[in-house]
mmCIF file of C-alpha atoms in Angstrom:
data_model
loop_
_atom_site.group_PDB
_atom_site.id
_atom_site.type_symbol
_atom_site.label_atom_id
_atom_site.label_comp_id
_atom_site.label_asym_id
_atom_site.label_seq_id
_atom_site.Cartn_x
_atom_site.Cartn_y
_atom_site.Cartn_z
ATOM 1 C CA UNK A 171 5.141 88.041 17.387
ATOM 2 C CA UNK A 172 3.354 86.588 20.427
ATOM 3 C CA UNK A 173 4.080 83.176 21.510
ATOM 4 C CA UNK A 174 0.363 81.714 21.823
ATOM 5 C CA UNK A 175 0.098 79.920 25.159
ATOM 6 C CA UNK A 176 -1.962 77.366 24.142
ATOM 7 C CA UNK A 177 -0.075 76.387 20.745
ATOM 8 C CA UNK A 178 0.662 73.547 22.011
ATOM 9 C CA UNK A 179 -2.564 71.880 21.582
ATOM 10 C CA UNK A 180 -2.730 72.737 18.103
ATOM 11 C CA UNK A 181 0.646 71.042 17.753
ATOM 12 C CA UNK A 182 -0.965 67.900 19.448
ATOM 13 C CA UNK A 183 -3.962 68.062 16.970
ATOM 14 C CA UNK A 184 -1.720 68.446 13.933
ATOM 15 C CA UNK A 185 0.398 65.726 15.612
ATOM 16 C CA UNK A 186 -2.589 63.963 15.773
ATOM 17 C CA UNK A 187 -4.043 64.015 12.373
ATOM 18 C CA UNK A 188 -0.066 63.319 10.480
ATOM 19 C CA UNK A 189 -0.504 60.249 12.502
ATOM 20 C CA UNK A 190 -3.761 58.793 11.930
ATOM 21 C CA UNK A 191 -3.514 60.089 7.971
ATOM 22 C CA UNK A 192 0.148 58.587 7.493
ATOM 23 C CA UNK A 193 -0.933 55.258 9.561
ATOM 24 C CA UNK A 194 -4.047 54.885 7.852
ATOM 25 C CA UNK A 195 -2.954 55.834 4.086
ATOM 26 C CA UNK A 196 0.302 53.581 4.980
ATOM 27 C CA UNK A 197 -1.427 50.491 5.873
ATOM 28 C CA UNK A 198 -4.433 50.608 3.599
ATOM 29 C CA UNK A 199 -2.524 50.432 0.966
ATOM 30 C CA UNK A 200 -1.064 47.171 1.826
ATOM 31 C CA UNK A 201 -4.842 45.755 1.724
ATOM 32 C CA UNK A 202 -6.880 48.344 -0.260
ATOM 33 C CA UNK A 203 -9.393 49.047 2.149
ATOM 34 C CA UNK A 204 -10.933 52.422 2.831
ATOM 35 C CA UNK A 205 -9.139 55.907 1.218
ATOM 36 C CA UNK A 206 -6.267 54.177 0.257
ATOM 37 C CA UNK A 207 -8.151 51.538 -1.650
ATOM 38 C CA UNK A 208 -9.699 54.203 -3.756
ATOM 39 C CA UNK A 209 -6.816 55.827 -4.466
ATOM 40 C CA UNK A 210 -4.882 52.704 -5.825
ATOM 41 C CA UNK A 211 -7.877 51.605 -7.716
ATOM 42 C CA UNK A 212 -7.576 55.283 -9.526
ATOM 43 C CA UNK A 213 -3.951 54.915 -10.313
ATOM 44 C CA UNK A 214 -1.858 56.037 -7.776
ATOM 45 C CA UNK A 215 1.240 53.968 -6.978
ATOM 46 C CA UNK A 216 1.444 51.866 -3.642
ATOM 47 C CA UNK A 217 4.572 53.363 -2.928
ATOM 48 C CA UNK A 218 3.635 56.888 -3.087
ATOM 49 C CA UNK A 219 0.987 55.896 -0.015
ATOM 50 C CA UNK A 220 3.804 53.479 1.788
ATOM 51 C CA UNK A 221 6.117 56.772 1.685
ATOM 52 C CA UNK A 222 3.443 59.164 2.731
ATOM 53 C CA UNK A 223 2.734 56.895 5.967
ATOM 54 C CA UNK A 224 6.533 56.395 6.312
ATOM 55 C CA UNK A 225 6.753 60.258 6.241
ATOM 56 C CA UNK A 226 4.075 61.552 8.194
ATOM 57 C CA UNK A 227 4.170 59.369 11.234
ATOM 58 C CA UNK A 228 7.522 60.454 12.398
ATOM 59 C CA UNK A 229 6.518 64.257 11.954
ATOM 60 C CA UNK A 230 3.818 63.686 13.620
ATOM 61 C CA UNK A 231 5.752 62.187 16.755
ATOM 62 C CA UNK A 232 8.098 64.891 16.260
ATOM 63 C CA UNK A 233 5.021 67.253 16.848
ATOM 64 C CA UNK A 234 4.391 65.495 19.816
ATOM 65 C CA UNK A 235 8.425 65.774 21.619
ATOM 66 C CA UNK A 236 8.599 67.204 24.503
ATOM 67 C CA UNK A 237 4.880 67.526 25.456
ATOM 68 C CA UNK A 238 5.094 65.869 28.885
ATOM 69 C CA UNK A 239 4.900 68.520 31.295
ATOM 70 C CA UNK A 240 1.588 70.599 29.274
ATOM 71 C CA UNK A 241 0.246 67.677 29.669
ATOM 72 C CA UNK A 242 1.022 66.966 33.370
ATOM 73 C CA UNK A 243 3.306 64.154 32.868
ATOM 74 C CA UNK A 244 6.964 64.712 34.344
ATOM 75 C CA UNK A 245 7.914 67.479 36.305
ATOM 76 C CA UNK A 246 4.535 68.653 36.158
ATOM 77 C CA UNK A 247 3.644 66.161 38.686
ATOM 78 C CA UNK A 248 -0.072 66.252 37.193
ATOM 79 C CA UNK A 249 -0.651 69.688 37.129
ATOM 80 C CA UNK A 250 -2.320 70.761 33.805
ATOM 81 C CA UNK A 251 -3.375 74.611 32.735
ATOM 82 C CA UNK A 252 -7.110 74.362 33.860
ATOM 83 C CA UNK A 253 -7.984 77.123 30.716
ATOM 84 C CA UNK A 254 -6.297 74.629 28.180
ATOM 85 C CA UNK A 255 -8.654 72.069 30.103
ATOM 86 C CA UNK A 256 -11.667 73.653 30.191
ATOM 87 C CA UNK A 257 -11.616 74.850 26.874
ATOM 88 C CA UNK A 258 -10.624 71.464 24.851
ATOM 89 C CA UNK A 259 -13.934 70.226 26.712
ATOM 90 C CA UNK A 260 -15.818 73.346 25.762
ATOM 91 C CA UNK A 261 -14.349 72.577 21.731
ATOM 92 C CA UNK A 262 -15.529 69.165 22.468
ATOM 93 C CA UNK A 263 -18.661 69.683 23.551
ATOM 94 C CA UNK A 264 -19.308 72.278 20.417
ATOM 95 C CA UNK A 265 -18.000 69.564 17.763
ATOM 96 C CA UNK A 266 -19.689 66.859 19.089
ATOM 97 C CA UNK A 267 -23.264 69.215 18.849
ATOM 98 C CA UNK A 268 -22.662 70.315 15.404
ATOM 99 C CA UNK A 269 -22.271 66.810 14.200
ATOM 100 C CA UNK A 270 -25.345 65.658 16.172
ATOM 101 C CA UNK A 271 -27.336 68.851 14.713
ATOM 102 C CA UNK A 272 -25.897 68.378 11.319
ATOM 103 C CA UNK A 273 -26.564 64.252 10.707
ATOM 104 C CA UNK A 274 -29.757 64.043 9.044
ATOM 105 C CA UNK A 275 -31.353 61.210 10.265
#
């Protein structure tokens, strides 16, 4: 198997979203706002969300270890791969159209 050379940006993205989920699944159930609101107020336990958080924002740093240098911090001295660059903009650019294209109003 072929190592991908840009894998490591899906490893950032993943690392994102485990954070943002656990943090915001974590928290809200403290308050009951948003998501997590709706889930407690259609029986699932507090704790269940508490231990998701607790869970997923650690693997989610752990996705993120060692990252410095593809991301020009380090050794790198600020040198990033100009592909990965271009084409995280390019993604950008194409995600941010489609949701402009598909809201409705």
């Amino acid at each position: 198997m072929t190592r991908l050379r840009w894998a490591y940006l899906l490893r950032f993205f993943a690392g994102c979203c485990l954070i943002a989920n656990g943090v915001y699944l974590g928290v809200g159930s403290f308050e009951g706002v948003g998501d997590a609101g709706d889930l407690l107020r259609y029986g699932a336990p507090g704790w269940q969300l508490i231990a998701f958080g607790l869970i997923c924002v650690p693997l989610g740093l752990a996705c993120w270890h060692r990252f410095g240098p593809q991301f020009g911090l380090g050794e790198a001295m600020g040198l990033v791969d100009r592909r990965a660059a271009v084409g995280s903009l390019v993604l950008l650019i194409v995600v941010l159209a489609v949701e402009i294209l598909a809201d409705g109003r």
